[in-house]
XYZ file of C-alpha atoms in Angstrom:
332
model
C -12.856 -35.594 -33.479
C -8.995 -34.517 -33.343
C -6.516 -36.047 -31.395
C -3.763 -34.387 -29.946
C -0.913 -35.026 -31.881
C -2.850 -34.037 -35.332
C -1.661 -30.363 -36.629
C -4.418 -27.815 -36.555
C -4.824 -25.020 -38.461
C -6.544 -22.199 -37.804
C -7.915 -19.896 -39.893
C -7.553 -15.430 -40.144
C -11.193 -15.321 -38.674
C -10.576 -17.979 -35.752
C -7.457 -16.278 -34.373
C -8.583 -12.632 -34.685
C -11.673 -13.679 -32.915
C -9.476 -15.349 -30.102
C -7.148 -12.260 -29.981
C -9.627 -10.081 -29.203
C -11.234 -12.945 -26.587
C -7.906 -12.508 -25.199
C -7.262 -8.433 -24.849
C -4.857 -8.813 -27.012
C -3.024 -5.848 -28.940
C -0.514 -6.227 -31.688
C 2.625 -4.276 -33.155
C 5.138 -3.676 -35.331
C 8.085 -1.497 -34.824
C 10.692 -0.852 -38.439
C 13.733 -0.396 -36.617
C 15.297 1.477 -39.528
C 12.067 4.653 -39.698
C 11.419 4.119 -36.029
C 7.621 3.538 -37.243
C 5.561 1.512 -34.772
C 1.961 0.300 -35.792
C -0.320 -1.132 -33.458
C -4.203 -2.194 -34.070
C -7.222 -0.673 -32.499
C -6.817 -2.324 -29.429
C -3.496 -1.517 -28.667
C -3.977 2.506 -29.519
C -6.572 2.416 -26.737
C -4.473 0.973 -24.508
C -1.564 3.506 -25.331
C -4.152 5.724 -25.296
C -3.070 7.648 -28.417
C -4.331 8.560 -31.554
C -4.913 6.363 -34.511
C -4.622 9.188 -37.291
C -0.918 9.971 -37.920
C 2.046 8.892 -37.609
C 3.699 7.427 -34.728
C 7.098 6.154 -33.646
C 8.668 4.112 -30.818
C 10.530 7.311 -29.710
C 6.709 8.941 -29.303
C 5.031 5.898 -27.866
C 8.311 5.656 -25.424
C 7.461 9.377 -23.716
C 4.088 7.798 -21.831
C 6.324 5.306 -20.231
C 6.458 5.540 -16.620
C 10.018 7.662 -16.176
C 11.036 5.484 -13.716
C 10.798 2.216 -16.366
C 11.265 4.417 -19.520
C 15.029 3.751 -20.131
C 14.764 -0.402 -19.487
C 12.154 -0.559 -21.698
C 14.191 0.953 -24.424
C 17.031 -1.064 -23.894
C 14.861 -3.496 -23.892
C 13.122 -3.053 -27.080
C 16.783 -1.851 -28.607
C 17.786 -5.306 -27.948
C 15.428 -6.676 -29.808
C 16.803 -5.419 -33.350
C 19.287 -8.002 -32.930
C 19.006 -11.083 -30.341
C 16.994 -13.830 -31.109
C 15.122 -15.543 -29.002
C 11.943 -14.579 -26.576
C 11.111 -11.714 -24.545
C 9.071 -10.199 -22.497
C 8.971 -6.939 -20.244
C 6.206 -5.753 -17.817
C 6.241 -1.105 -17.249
C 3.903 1.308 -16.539
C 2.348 3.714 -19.155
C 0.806 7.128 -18.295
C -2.538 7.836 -19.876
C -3.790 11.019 -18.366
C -4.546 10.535 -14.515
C -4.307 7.025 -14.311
C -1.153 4.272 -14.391
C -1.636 1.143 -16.493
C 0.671 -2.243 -16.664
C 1.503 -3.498 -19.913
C 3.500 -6.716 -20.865
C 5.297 -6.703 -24.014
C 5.752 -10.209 -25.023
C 7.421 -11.241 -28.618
C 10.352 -13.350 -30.484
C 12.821 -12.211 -32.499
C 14.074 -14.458 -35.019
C 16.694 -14.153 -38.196
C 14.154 -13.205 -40.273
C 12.718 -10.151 -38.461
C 16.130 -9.059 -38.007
C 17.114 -9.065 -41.617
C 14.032 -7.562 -42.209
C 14.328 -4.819 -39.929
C 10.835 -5.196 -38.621
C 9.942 -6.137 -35.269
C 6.621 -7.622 -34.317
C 5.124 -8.180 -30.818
C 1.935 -7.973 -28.937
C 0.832 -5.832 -25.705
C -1.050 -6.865 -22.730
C -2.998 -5.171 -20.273
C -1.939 -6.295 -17.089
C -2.631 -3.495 -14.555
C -5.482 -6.147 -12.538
C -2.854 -8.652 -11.932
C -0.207 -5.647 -10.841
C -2.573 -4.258 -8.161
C -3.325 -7.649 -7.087
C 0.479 -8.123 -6.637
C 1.007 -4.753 -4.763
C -2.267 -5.359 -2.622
C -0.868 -8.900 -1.430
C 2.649 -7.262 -0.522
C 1.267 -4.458 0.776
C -0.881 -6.942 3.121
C 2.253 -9.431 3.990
C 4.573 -6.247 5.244
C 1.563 -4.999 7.387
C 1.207 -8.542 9.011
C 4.983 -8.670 9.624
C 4.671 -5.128 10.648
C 2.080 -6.059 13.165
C 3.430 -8.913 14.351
C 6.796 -7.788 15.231
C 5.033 -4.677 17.578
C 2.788 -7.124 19.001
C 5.636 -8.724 20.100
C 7.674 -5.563 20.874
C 4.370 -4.508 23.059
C 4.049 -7.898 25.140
C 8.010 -6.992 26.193
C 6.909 -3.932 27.392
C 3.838 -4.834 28.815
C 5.369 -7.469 31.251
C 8.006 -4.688 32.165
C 5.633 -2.328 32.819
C 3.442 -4.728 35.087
C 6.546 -6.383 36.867
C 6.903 -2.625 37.997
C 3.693 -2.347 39.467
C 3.246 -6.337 40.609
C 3.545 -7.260 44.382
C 4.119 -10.916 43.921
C 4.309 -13.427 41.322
C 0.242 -13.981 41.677
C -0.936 -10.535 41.174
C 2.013 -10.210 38.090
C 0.200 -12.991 35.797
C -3.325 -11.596 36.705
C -2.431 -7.985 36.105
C -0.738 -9.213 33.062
C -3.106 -11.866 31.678
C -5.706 -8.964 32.073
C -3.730 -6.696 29.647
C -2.712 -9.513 26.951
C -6.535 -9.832 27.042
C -7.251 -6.154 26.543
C -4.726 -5.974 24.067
C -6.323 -8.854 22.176
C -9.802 -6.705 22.222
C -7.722 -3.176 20.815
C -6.212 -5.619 18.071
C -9.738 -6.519 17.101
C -10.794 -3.085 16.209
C -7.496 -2.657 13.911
C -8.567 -4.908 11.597
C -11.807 -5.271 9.424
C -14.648 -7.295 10.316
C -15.929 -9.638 7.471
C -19.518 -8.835 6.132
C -19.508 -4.724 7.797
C -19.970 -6.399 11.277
C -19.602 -4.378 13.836
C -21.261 -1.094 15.509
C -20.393 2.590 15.697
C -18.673 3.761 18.982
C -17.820 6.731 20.957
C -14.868 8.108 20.521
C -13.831 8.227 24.259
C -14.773 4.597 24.751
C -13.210 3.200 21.760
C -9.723 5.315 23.373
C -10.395 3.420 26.300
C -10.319 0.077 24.755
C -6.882 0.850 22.976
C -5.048 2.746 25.786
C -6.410 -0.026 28.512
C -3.394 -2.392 28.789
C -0.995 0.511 28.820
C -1.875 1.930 31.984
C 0.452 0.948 35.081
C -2.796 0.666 37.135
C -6.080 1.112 35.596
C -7.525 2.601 32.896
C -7.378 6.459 32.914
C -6.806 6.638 36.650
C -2.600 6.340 36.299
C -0.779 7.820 34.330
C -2.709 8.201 30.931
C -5.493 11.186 30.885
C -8.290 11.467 28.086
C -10.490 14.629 27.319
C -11.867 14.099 23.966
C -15.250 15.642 23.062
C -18.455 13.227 23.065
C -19.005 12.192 19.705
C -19.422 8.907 17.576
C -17.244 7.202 15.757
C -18.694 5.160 12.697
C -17.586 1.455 11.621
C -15.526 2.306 8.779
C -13.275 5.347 10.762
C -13.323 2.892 13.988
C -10.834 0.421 11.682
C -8.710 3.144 10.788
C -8.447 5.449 14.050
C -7.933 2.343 16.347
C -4.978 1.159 14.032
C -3.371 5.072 14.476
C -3.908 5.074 18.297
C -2.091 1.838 18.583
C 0.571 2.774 16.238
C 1.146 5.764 18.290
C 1.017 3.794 21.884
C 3.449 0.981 20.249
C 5.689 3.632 19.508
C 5.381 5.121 22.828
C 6.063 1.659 24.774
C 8.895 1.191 23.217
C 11.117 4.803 22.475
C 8.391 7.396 24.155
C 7.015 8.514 28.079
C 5.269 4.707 28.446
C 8.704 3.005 28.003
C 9.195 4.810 31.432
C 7.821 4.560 34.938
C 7.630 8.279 35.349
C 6.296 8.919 31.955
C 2.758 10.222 31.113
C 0.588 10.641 28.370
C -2.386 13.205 27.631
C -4.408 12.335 24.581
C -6.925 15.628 24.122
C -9.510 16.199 21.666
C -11.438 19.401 20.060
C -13.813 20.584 17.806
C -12.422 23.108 14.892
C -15.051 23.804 11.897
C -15.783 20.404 10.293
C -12.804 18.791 12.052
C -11.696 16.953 14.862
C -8.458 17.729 16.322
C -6.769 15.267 18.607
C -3.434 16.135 20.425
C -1.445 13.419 21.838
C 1.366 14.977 24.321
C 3.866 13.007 26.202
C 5.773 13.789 28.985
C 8.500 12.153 31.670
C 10.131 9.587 29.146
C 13.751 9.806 27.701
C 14.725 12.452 26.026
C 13.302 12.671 22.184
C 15.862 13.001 19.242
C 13.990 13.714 16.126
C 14.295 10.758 13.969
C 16.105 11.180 10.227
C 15.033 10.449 7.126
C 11.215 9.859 5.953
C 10.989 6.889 8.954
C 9.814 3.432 8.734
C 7.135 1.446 7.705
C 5.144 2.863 10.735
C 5.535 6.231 9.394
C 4.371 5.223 6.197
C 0.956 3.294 7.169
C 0.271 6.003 9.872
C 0.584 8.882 7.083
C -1.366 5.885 4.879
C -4.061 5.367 7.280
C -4.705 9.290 8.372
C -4.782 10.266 4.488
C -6.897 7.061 2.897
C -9.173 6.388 5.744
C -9.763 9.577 7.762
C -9.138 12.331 5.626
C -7.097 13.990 7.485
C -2.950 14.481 8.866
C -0.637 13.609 10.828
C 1.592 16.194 12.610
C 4.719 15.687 15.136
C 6.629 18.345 17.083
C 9.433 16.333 18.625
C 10.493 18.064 21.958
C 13.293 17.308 23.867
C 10.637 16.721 26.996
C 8.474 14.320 24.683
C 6.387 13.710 21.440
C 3.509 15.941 20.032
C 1.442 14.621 17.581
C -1.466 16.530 16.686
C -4.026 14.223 14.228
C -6.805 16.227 12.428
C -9.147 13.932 11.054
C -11.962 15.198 8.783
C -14.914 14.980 11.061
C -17.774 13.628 8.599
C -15.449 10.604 7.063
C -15.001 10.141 11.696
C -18.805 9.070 11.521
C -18.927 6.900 8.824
């Protein structure tokens, strides 16, 4: 049995068996020729040929442009400071974007030598898993900041409409609640829970609290065709309807008493074209630049989850946005 504090050796077979446990890839780079070597493992990853020759001023062209010149500054570096490194980039290899860590040390004798030597690691798993957690946290803050920004404007809009104290923490206690159901549908249910609905109702749901009297009798109007709305497009409409009615509440026609919105809906081919037109609120400016994080996750949402666009035609009497969705991902 060996303790801790005995020195182990292992043998040529034992750590090119626990290299390759490890996904591994190795390299050598003569700073002098510009030659780089790598073994099997890391040509696959590079996704380059083994025949021929290759240098570091070949390998360097799949970089990611936007990394490209740190990693060679990087790697340029390492021809004389000694010491560890590592860098993580992104290589192209055809279609698809991969993460690799290059990890090493450079020490006197490489440098006299000339001859670097390093290994490569796939990391692209751990890189998505990165992105897809912040990703998630700026939607929640996202989300939470409207939801705030929407209660505001929801006990504006019912102190408006309120005849006494009583009937302005019913009317508003009713909306909070309705705008606790609409929240529901923007976000997945665990396990595929959950049913298909029709488009008009699930509309309903969302535009409910928004309404300075009830739903669909004040001062929002519906006319959608009757068609259903599957479980997977339900998650990603209902989060683009409430986008759109957050944005209303607090720049558009609901931010005003006189303002009014028309949400209407058609048929074309094997779309669905849905027009949402307001009316009676301040006068729009168009905004600058590619927007906020809104923008982003409605153009995110219309493109990933409904196959479809997002279109605005910013009048001076109110917004247009026209959303065609593609109508057979609508019933899934």
């Amino acid at each position: 049995m060996l303790n801790h504090d005995e020195n182990v050796e292992w043998n040529s077979s034992q750590l090119q068996r626990a290299i390759k446990a490890a996904g591994v890839a190795l390299w050598t780079w003569n700073v002098d020729t510009d030659a780089f070597v790598m073994d099997r493992r890391g040509y696959e990853l590079w996704d380059v040929r083994i025949d021929g020759t290759l240098s570091f001023e070949d390998l360097s062209e799949k970089i990611h442009p936007a990394d490209r010149d740190r990693v060679r500054a990087a790697f340029i570096a390492t021809r004389a400071v000694v010491g560890l490194y590592e860098i993580d980039f992104r290589i192209l290899c055809g279609l698809d974007i991969r993460w690799v860590s290059a990890r090493g040390q450079g020490n006197d004798e490489d440098i006299l030598a000339r001859s670097m030597t390093g290994i490569f690691l796939d990391v692209t798993s751990r890189k998505q898993a990165e992105e897809g957690h912040e990703l998630l946290a700026g939607e929640m803050s996202h989300r939470v900041k409207n939801l705030l920004a929407i209660a505001t404007g929801l006990t504006q809009i019912t102190s408006r409409s309120a005849n006494s104290i009583t009937d302005m923490t019913s009317q508003l206690t009713q909306r909070l609640t309705a705008l606790g159901r609409a929240h529901d549908l923007v976000r997945p249910l665990p396990g595929g829970q959950g049913k298909a609905a029709l488009l008009g109702d699930l509309i309903t749901i969302l535009l409910a609290p928004y309404d300075e009297t009830a739903a669909f009798s004040g001062r929002i109007r519906v006319a959608v065709p009757r068609m259903g709305v599957g479980e997977g497009a339900a998650t990603g409409l209902a989060l683009v309807i409430h986008e759109l009615a957050t944005n209303s509440l607090k720049y558009g026609a609901l931010s005003s008493a006189t303002g009014t919105l028309d949400l209407s809906g058609k048929n074309a081919g094997e779309d669905v074209v849905l027009t949402w037109t307001e009316q009676g609120g301040p006068e729009v400016v168009a905004p600058e630049g590619e927007g906020g994080y809104g923008s982003r996750l409605l153009m995110r949402t219309m493109s990933a989850h409904l196959g479809g666009t997002i279109a605005y035609n910013w009048t001076l009497s109110g917004a247009q946005v026209t959303l065609t969705i593609d109508g057979n991902r609508l019933s899934v």
